Amino acid sequence: MSVNLTKIGKEIHHYEYILILMRHAKTEKNAESDSDRELTDKGRKQAKRVAKALDGINLVPDVMEISGAKRARQTAERMLKVFGDKPDVSYHKKLYTDGMDELAHIIQSQKKKHKIVLIVGHEPVMSEGAQWWSSRENSDKNGLYDVLQLGLSPATFVILGSNKPLNQWDLHEAEVLAVVSPKDCE
């Protein structure tokens, strides 16, 4: 499924609040522990490509919330080389260990002034979170809900939009605007 980033860039401006849920970029298969797995060369390129694509459609985040796992931190570091100093960055060890509970906590903790929030985490939490907060009715129109049920491949991200502040989001509060793979960012 091909994604038109220019079209997405226009659609996002209909929403005051944007949440981007991203799976970390491609990693090595083995390490001493799962949380210590590092990005591959391909993963580093993916992270940079995604950041350039987000920047290109004016979606540089106000805040980046990052899993404490090494691969998520490395993904964020590559993206910050494109974003510069704009985003406030926080690291959450519990995003790796506690999954959906921590994801919900992060979203509910956002300040009203945070209009664009990027969370870099892991599967299946990122796709489940997108399903949790998305309005199935709106997502089904675009066939995106089914895509989310398949899960996110490395460096794939979901863009959700709403006119309510993130800290007020409840189940099915947002609309899934796009599911974007790194290949869509080329």
JSON list of C-alpha atoms in Angstrom, two decimals:
[
{"chain": "A", "resi": 1, "resn": "MET", "atom": "CA", "xyz": [0.00, 0.00, 0.00]},
{"chain": "A", "resi": 2, "resn": "SER", "atom": "CA", "xyz": [1.63, 3.20, -1.18]},
{"chain": "A", "resi": 3, "resn": "VAL", "atom": "CA", "xyz": [1.37, 6.36, 0.91]},
{"chain": "A", "resi": 4, "resn": "ASN", "atom": "CA", "xyz": [1.26, 9.91, -0.45]},
{"chain": "A", "resi": 5, "resn": "LEU", "atom": "CA", "xyz": [3.21, 11.97, 2.10]},
{"chain": "A", "resi": 6, "resn": "THR", "atom": "CA", "xyz": [2.23, 15.27, 0.48]},
{"chain": "A", "resi": 7, "resn": "LYS", "atom": "CA", "xyz": [-1.46, 14.41, 0.91]},
{"chain": "A", "resi": 8, "resn": "ILE", "atom": "CA", "xyz": [-0.86, 13.37, 4.52]},
{"chain": "A", "resi": 9, "resn": "GLY", "atom": "CA", "xyz": [0.96, 16.66, 5.12]},
{"chain": "A", "resi": 10, "resn": "LYS", "atom": "CA", "xyz": [-2.19, 18.51, 4.07]},
{"chain": "A", "resi": 11, "resn": "GLU", "atom": "CA", "xyz": [-4.59, 16.30, 6.05]},
{"chain": "A", "resi": 12, "resn": "ILE", "atom": "CA", "xyz": [-2.74, 16.58, 9.34]},
{"chain": "A", "resi": 13, "resn": "HIS", "atom": "CA", "xyz": [-3.41, 20.30, 9.55]},
{"chain": "A", "resi": 14, "resn": "HIS", "atom": "CA", "xyz": [-7.11, 19.56, 10.09]},
{"chain": "A", "resi": 15, "resn": "TYR", "atom": "CA", "xyz": [-6.16, 18.27, 13.54]},
{"chain": "A", "resi": 16, "resn": "GLU", "atom": "CA", "xyz": [-4.82, 20.25, 16.46]},
{"chain": "A", "resi": 17, "resn": "TYR", "atom": "CA", "xyz": [-3.13, 17.27, 18.13]},
{"chain": "A", "resi": 18, "resn": "ILE", "atom": "CA", "xyz": [-1.03, 14.61, 16.42]},
{"chain": "A", "resi": 19, "resn": "LEU", "atom": "CA", "xyz": [0.33, 11.40, 17.94]},
{"chain": "A", "resi": 20, "resn": "ILE", "atom": "CA", "xyz": [2.94, 9.41, 16.04]},
{"chain": "A", "resi": 21, "resn": "LEU", "atom": "CA", "xyz": [3.54, 5.86, 17.24]},
{"chain": "A", "resi": 22, "resn": "MET", "atom": "CA", "xyz": [6.69, 4.37, 15.73]},
{"chain": "A", "resi": 23, "resn": "ARG", "atom": "CA", "xyz": [8.37, 1.01, 15.99]},
{"chain": "A", "resi": 24, "resn": "HIS", "atom": "CA", "xyz": [12.15, 1.29, 16.36]},
{"chain": "A", "resi": 25, "resn": "ALA", "atom": "CA", "xyz": [14.24, 0.81, 13.22]},
{"chain": "A", "resi": 26, "resn": "LYS", "atom": "CA", "xyz": [15.80, -2.49, 12.04]},
{"chain": "A", "resi": 27, "resn": "THR", "atom": "CA", "xyz": [18.04, -4.21, 14.57]},
{"chain": "A", "resi": 28, "resn": "GLU", "atom": "CA", "xyz": [20.59, -6.95, 14.78]},
{"chain": "A", "resi": 29, "resn": "LYS", "atom": "CA", "xyz": [19.12, -10.36, 15.52]},
{"chain": "A", "resi": 30, "resn": "ASN", "atom": "CA", "xyz": [21.25, -11.31, 18.50]},
{"chain": "A", "resi": 31, "resn": "ALA", "atom": "CA", "xyz": [22.74, -9.59, 21.53]},
{"chain": "A", "resi": 32, "resn": "GLU", "atom": "CA", "xyz": [23.51, -10.56, 25.11]},
{"chain": "A", "resi": 33, "resn": "SER", "atom": "CA", "xyz": [20.06, -9.34, 26.09]},
{"chain": "A", "resi": 34, "resn": "ASP", "atom": "CA", "xyz": [17.07, -8.27, 24.02]},
{"chain": "A", "resi": 35, "resn": "SER", "atom": "CA", "xyz": [17.15, -4.73, 25.42]},
{"chain": "A", "resi": 36, "resn": "ASP", "atom": "CA", "xyz": [20.78, -4.35, 24.25]},
{"chain": "A", "resi": 37, "resn": "ARG", "atom": "CA", "xyz": [20.12, -5.11, 20.57]},
{"chain": "A", "resi": 38, "resn": "GLU", "atom": "CA", "xyz": [21.53, -2.36, 18.33]},
{"chain": "A", "resi": 39, "resn": "LEU", "atom": "CA", "xyz": [20.45, -0.90, 15.02]},
{"chain": "A", "resi": 40, "resn": "THR", "atom": "CA", "xyz": [21.91, -2.31, 11.85]},
{"chain": "A", "resi": 41, "resn": "ASP", "atom": "CA", "xyz": [23.24, -0.02, 9.10]},
{"chain": "A", "resi": 42, "resn": "LYS", "atom": "CA", "xyz": [19.85, -0.41, 7.42]},
{"chain": "A", "resi": 43, "resn": "GLY", "atom": "CA", "xyz": [18.14, 0.60, 10.67]},
{"chain": "A", "resi": 44, "resn": "ARG", "atom": "CA", "xyz": [20.23, 3.76, 10.99]},
{"chain": "A", "resi": 45, "resn": "LYS", "atom": "CA", "xyz": [19.29, 4.71, 7.42]},
{"chain": "A", "resi": 46, "resn": "GLN", "atom": "CA", "xyz": [15.62, 3.97, 8.09]},
{"chain": "A", "resi": 47, "resn": "ALA", "atom": "CA", "xyz": [15.55, 6.22, 11.16]},
{"chain": "A", "resi": 48, "resn": "LYS", "atom": "CA", "xyz": [17.11, 9.11, 9.27]},
{"chain": "A", "resi": 49, "resn": "ARG", "atom": "CA", "xyz": [14.80, 8.61, 6.27]},
{"chain": "A", "resi": 50, "resn": "VAL", "atom": "CA", "xyz": [11.71, 8.64, 8.51]},
{"chain": "A", "resi": 51, "resn": "ALA", "atom": "CA", "xyz": [12.88, 11.80, 10.28]},
{"chain": "A", "resi": 52, "resn": "LYS", "atom": "CA", "xyz": [13.45, 13.56, 6.95]},
{"chain": "A", "resi": 53, "resn": "ALA", "atom": "CA", "xyz": [9.97, 12.53, 5.78]},
{"chain": "A", "resi": 54, "resn": "LEU", "atom": "CA", "xyz": [8.34, 13.83, 8.97]},
{"chain": "A", "resi": 55, "resn": "ASP", "atom": "CA", "xyz": [10.30, 17.07, 8.69]},
{"chain": "A", "resi": 56, "resn": "GLY", "atom": "CA", "xyz": [9.24, 17.35, 5.05]},
{"chain": "A", "resi": 57, "resn": "ILE", "atom": "CA", "xyz": [5.55, 17.36, 5.99]},
{"chain": "A", "resi": 58, "resn": "ASN", "atom": "CA", "xyz": [6.04, 19.69, 8.98]},
{"chain": "A", "resi": 59, "resn": "LEU", "atom": "CA", "xyz": [5.63, 16.97, 11.59]},
{"chain": "A", "resi": 60, "resn": "VAL", "atom": "CA", "xyz": [8.71, 17.64, 13.68]},
{"chain": "A", "resi": 61, "resn": "PRO", "atom": "CA", "xyz": [7.53, 16.62, 17.16]},
{"chain": "A", "resi": 62, "resn": "ASP", "atom": "CA", "xyz": [7.32, 18.94, 20.15]},
{"chain": "A", "resi": 63, "resn": "VAL", "atom": "CA", "xyz": [8.05, 15.91, 22.34]},
{"chain": "A", "resi": 64, "resn": "MET", "atom": "CA", "xyz": [9.74, 12.57, 21.76]},
{"chain": "A", "resi": 65, "resn": "GLU", "atom": "CA", "xyz": [9.02, 9.79, 24.27]},
{"chain": "A", "resi": 66, "resn": "ILE", "atom": "CA", "xyz": [11.47, 6.94, 23.79]},
{"chain": "A", "resi": 67, "resn": "SER", "atom": "CA", "xyz": [11.70, 3.39, 25.11]},
{"chain": "A", "resi": 68, "resn": "GLY", "atom": "CA", "xyz": [14.75, 2.71, 27.25]},
{"chain": "A", "resi": 69, "resn": "ALA", "atom": "CA", "xyz": [15.85, -0.18, 25.03]},
{"chain": "A", "resi": 70, "resn": "LYS", "atom": "CA", "xyz": [19.07, 0.53, 23.15]},
{"chain": "A", "resi": 71, "resn": "ARG", "atom": "CA", "xyz": [17.52, 0.14, 19.68]},
{"chain": "A", "resi": 72, "resn": "ALA", "atom": "CA", "xyz": [14.81, 2.71, 20.44]},
{"chain": "A", "resi": 73, "resn": "ARG", "atom": "CA", "xyz": [17.35, 5.16, 21.86]},
{"chain": "A", "resi": 74, "resn": "GLN", "atom": "CA", "xyz": [19.54, 4.73, 18.76]},
{"chain": "A", "resi": 75, "resn": "THR", "atom": "CA", "xyz": [16.51, 5.28, 16.51]},
{"chain": "A", "resi": 76, "resn": "ALA", "atom": "CA", "xyz": [15.75, 8.53, 18.34]},
{"chain": "A", "resi": 77, "resn": "GLU", "atom": "CA", "xyz": [19.39, 9.67, 18.20]},
{"chain": "A", "resi": 78, "resn": "ARG", "atom": "CA", "xyz": [19.41, 9.30, 14.40]},
{"chain": "A", "resi": 79, "resn": "MET", "atom": "CA", "xyz": [16.12, 11.17, 14.12]},
{"chain": "A", "resi": 80, "resn": "LEU", "atom": "CA", "xyz": [17.33, 14.00, 16.34]},
{"chain": "A", "resi": 81, "resn": "LYS", "atom": "CA", "xyz": [20.17, 14.63, 13.89]},
{"chain": "A", "resi": 82, "resn": "VAL", "atom": "CA", "xyz": [17.43, 15.74, 11.48]},
{"chain": "A", "resi": 83, "resn": "PHE", "atom": "CA", "xyz": [15.05, 17.37, 14.00]},
{"chain": "A", "resi": 84, "resn": "GLY", "atom": "CA", "xyz": [17.74, 19.32, 15.86]},
{"chain": "A", "resi": 85, "resn": "ASP", "atom": "CA", "xyz": [16.94, 20.77, 19.28]},
{"chain": "A", "resi": 86, "resn": "LYS", "atom": "CA", "xyz": [13.20, 21.28, 18.78]},
{"chain": "A", "resi": 87, "resn": "PRO", "atom": "CA", "xyz": [11.78, 18.19, 20.50]},
{"chain": "A", "resi": 88, "resn": "ASP", "atom": "CA", "xyz": [11.91, 17.68, 24.25]},
{"chain": "A", "resi": 89, "resn": "VAL", "atom": "CA", "xyz": [13.14, 14.10, 24.71]},
{"chain": "A", "resi": 90, "resn": "SER", "atom": "CA", "xyz": [12.32, 11.67, 27.53]},
{"chain": "A", "resi": 91, "resn": "TYR", "atom": "CA", "xyz": [13.34, 8.05, 27.94]},
{"chain": "A", "resi": 92, "resn": "HIS", "atom": "CA", "xyz": [11.05, 5.46, 29.52]},
{"chain": "A", "resi": 93, "resn": "LYS", "atom": "CA", "xyz": [12.46, 2.11, 30.62]},
{"chain": "A", "resi": 94, "resn": "LYS", "atom": "CA", "xyz": [8.90, 1.03, 31.41]},
{"chain": "A", "resi": 95, "resn": "LEU", "atom": "CA", "xyz": [7.85, 1.50, 27.77]},
{"chain": "A", "resi": 96, "resn": "TYR", "atom": "CA", "xyz": [9.99, -1.58, 27.11]},
{"chain": "A", "resi": 97, "resn": "THR", "atom": "CA", "xyz": [8.95, -3.53, 30.21]},
{"chain": "A", "resi": 98, "resn": "ASP", "atom": "CA", "xyz": [5.33, -2.48, 30.89]},
{"chain": "A", "resi": 99, "resn": "GLY", "atom": "CA", "xyz": [4.02, -2.00, 27.36]},
{"chain": "A", "resi": 100, "resn": "MET", "atom": "CA", "xyz": [0.47, -0.68, 27.06]},
{"chain": "A", "resi": 101, "resn": "ASP", "atom": "CA", "xyz": [0.27, 0.50, 30.67]},
{"chain": "A", "resi": 102, "resn": "GLU", "atom": "CA", "xyz": [3.27, 2.76, 30.17]},
{"chain": "A", "resi": 103, "resn": "LEU", "atom": "CA", "xyz": [2.10, 3.89, 26.73]},
{"chain": "A", "resi": 104, "resn": "ALA", "atom": "CA", "xyz": [-1.24, 4.96, 28.23]},
{"chain": "A", "resi": 105, "resn": "HIS", "atom": "CA", "xyz": [0.58, 6.73, 31.07]},
{"chain": "A", "resi": 106, "resn": "ILE", "atom": "CA", "xyz": [2.82, 8.63, 28.62]},
{"chain": "A", "resi": 107, "resn": "ILE", "atom": "CA", "xyz": [-0.13, 9.79, 26.53]},
{"chain": "A", "resi": 108, "resn": "GLN", "atom": "CA", "xyz": [-2.21, 10.78, 29.57]},
{"chain": "A", "resi": 109, "resn": "SER", "atom": "CA", "xyz": [0.78, 12.76, 30.94]},
{"chain": "A", "resi": 110, "resn": "GLN", "atom": "CA", "xyz": [1.12, 15.06, 27.92]},
{"chain": "A", "resi": 111, "resn": "LYS", "atom": "CA", "xyz": [0.68, 18.77, 28.48]},
{"chain": "A", "resi": 112, "resn": "LYS", "atom": "CA", "xyz": [-1.93, 20.63, 26.44]},
{"chain": "A", "resi": 113, "resn": "LYS", "atom": "CA", "xyz": [0.84, 22.64, 24.74]},
{"chain": "A", "resi": 114, "resn": "HIS", "atom": "CA", "xyz": [2.28, 19.44, 23.23]},
{"chain": "A", "resi": 115, "resn": "LYS", "atom": "CA", "xyz": [0.66, 19.41, 19.79]},
{"chain": "A", "resi": 116, "resn": "ILE", "atom": "CA", "xyz": [2.85, 16.79, 18.07]},
{"chain": "A", "resi": 117, "resn": "VAL", "atom": "CA", "xyz": [4.12, 13.83, 20.10]},
{"chain": "A", "resi": 118, "resn": "LEU", "atom": "CA", "xyz": [6.31, 11.03, 18.75]},
{"chain": "A", "resi": 119, "resn": "ILE", "atom": "CA", "xyz": [6.64, 7.80, 20.74]},
{"chain": "A", "resi": 120, "resn": "VAL", "atom": "CA", "xyz": [9.32, 5.30, 19.68]},
{"chain": "A", "resi": 121, "resn": "GLY", "atom": "CA", "xyz": [8.69, 1.85, 21.08]},
{"chain": "A", "resi": 122, "resn": "HIS", "atom": "CA", "xyz": [8.17, -1.81, 20.24]},
{"chain": "A", "resi": 123, "resn": "GLU", "atom": "CA", "xyz": [5.74, -4.25, 18.74]},
{"chain": "A", "resi": 124, "resn": "PRO", "atom": "CA", "xyz": [3.08, -5.27, 19.48]},
{"chain": "A", "resi": 125, "resn": "VAL", "atom": "CA", "xyz": [2.56, -2.23, 21.75]},
{"chain": "A", "resi": 126, "resn": "MET", "atom": "CA", "xyz": [2.78, 0.44, 19.03]},
{"chain": "A", "resi": 127, "resn": "SER", "atom": "CA", "xyz": [0.18, -1.18, 16.73]},
{"chain": "A", "resi": 128, "resn": "GLU", "atom": "CA", "xyz": [-2.06, -2.14, 19.68]},
{"chain": "A", "resi": 129, "resn": "GLY", "atom": "CA", "xyz": [-1.87, 1.43, 20.99]},
{"chain": "A", "resi": 130, "resn": "ALA", "atom": "CA", "xyz": [-2.84, 2.78, 17.59]},
{"chain": "A", "resi": 131, "resn": "GLN", "atom": "CA", "xyz": [-5.83, 0.42, 17.53]},
{"chain": "A", "resi": 132, "resn": "TRP", "atom": "CA", "xyz": [-6.75, 1.35, 21.08]},
{"chain": "A", "resi": 133, "resn": "TRP", "atom": "CA", "xyz": [-6.89, 5.10, 20.43]},
{"chain": "A", "resi": 134, "resn": "SER", "atom": "CA", "xyz": [-8.17, 5.02, 16.87]},
{"chain": "A", "resi": 135, "resn": "SER", "atom": "CA", "xyz": [-11.78, 5.26, 15.86]},
{"chain": "A", "resi": 136, "resn": "ARG", "atom": "CA", "xyz": [-12.35, 1.98, 14.06]},
{"chain": "A", "resi": 137, "resn": "GLU", "atom": "CA", "xyz": [-15.15, 3.53, 12.00]},
{"chain": "A", "resi": 138, "resn": "ASN", "atom": "CA", "xyz": [-12.85, 6.18, 10.49]},
{"chain": "A", "resi": 139, "resn": "SER", "atom": "CA", "xyz": [-9.90, 3.83, 10.16]},
{"chain": "A", "resi": 140, "resn": "ASP", "atom": "CA", "xyz": [-11.99, 1.18, 8.41]},
{"chain": "A", "resi": 141, "resn": "LYS", "atom": "CA", "xyz": [-12.89, 3.70, 5.69]},
{"chain": "A", "resi": 142, "resn": "ASN", "atom": "CA", "xyz": [-9.23, 3.80, 4.70]},
{"chain": "A", "resi": 143, "resn": "GLY", "atom": "CA", "xyz": [-8.54, 0.11, 5.40]},
{"chain": "A", "resi": 144, "resn": "LEU", "atom": "CA", "xyz": [-5.99, 1.16, 8.02]},
{"chain": "A", "resi": 145, "resn": "TYR", "atom": "CA", "xyz": [-7.45, -0.75, 10.96]},
{"chain": "A", "resi": 146, "resn": "ASP", "atom": "CA", "xyz": [-6.70, -4.05, 9.18]},
{"chain": "A", "resi": 147, "resn": "VAL", "atom": "CA", "xyz": [-3.15, -2.86, 8.51]},
{"chain": "A", "resi": 148, "resn": "LEU", "atom": "CA", "xyz": [-2.69, -2.15, 12.23]},
{"chain": "A", "resi": 149, "resn": "GLN", "atom": "CA", "xyz": [-3.83, -5.66, 13.12]},
{"chain": "A", "resi": 150, "resn": "LEU", "atom": "CA", "xyz": [-0.93, -7.04, 11.09]},
{"chain": "A", "resi": 151, "resn": "GLY", "atom": "CA", "xyz": [1.56, -5.13, 13.25]},
{"chain": "A", "resi": 152, "resn": "LEU", "atom": "CA", "xyz": [4.28, -2.65, 12.33]},
{"chain": "A", "resi": 153, "resn": "SER", "atom": "CA", "xyz": [7.52, -3.59, 10.65]},
{"chain": "A", "resi": 154, "resn": "PRO", "atom": "CA", "xyz": [10.73, -1.83, 11.76]},
{"chain": "A", "resi": 155, "resn": "ALA", "atom": "CA", "xyz": [10.68, 1.99, 11.42]},
{"chain": "A", "resi": 156, "resn": "THR", "atom": "CA", "xyz": [7.01, 2.00, 10.43]},
{"chain": "A", "resi": 157, "resn": "PHE", "atom": "CA", "xyz": [4.90, 4.66, 12.08]},
{"chain": "A", "resi": 158, "resn": "VAL", "atom": "CA", "xyz": [1.23, 5.46, 12.59]},
{"chain": "A", "resi": 159, "resn": "ILE", "atom": "CA", "xyz": [-0.08, 9.04, 12.55]},
{"chain": "A", "resi": 160, "resn": "LEU", "atom": "CA", "xyz": [-3.20, 9.68, 14.63]},
{"chain": "A", "resi": 161, "resn": "GLY", "atom": "CA", "xyz": [-5.03, 13.00, 14.82]},
{"chain": "A", "resi": 162, "resn": "SER", "atom": "CA", "xyz": [-7.66, 14.60, 17.04]},
{"chain": "A", "resi": 163, "resn": "ASN", "atom": "CA", "xyz": [-8.77, 18.04, 18.11]},
{"chain": "A", "resi": 164, "resn": "LYS", "atom": "CA", "xyz": [-8.68, 17.02, 21.76]},
{"chain": "A", "resi": 165, "resn": "PRO", "atom": "CA", "xyz": [-5.45, 17.29, 23.77]},
{"chain": "A", "resi": 166, "resn": "LEU", "atom": "CA", "xyz": [-3.71, 13.94, 24.10]},
{"chain": "A", "resi": 167, "resn": "ASN", "atom": "CA", "xyz": [-4.15, 13.87, 27.87]},
{"chain": "A", "resi": 168, "resn": "GLN", "atom": "CA", "xyz": [-7.92, 13.82, 27.26]},
{"chain": "A", "resi": 169, "resn": "TRP", "atom": "CA", "xyz": [-7.90, 10.98, 24.75]},
{"chain": "A", "resi": 170, "resn": "ASP", "atom": "CA", "xyz": [-10.07, 8.02, 25.57]},
{"chain": "A", "resi": 171, "resn": "LEU", "atom": "CA", "xyz": [-10.55, 4.78, 23.66]},
{"chain": "A", "resi": 172, "resn": "HIS", "atom": "CA", "xyz": [-11.23, 5.37, 19.98]},
{"chain": "A", "resi": 173, "resn": "GLU", "atom": "CA", "xyz": [-10.70, 9.13, 20.32]},
{"chain": "A", "resi": 174, "resn": "ALA", "atom": "CA", "xyz": [-8.47, 9.74, 17.31]},
{"chain": "A", "resi": 175, "resn": "GLU", "atom": "CA", "xyz": [-8.45, 9.11, 13.61]},
{"chain": "A", "resi": 176, "resn": "VAL", "atom": "CA", "xyz": [-5.69, 7.09, 11.98]},
{"chain": "A", "resi": 177, "resn": "LEU", "atom": "CA", "xyz": [-4.40, 9.36, 9.24]},
{"chain": "A", "resi": 178, "resn": "ALA", "atom": "CA", "xyz": [-1.68, 7.08, 7.89]},
{"chain": "A", "resi": 179, "resn": "VAL", "atom": "CA", "xyz": [0.46, 4.02, 8.42]},
{"chain": "A", "resi": 180, "resn": "VAL", "atom": "CA", "xyz": [3.82, 4.82, 6.85]},
{"chain": "A", "resi": 181, "resn": "SER", "atom": "CA", "xyz": [6.70, 2.43, 6.19]},
{"chain": "A", "resi": 182, "resn": "PRO", "atom": "CA", "xyz": [10.32, 3.52, 5.66]},
{"chain": "A", "resi": 183, "resn": "LYS", "atom": "CA", "xyz": [9.95, 2.63, 1.95]},
{"chain": "A", "resi": 184, "resn": "ASP", "atom": "CA", "xyz": [7.11, 5.19, 1.73]},
{"chain": "A", "resi": 185, "resn": "CYS", "atom": "CA", "xyz": [9.63, 7.79, 2.92]},
{"chain": "A", "resi": 186, "resn": "GLU", "atom": "CA", "xyz": [12.06, 7.29, 0.01]}
]
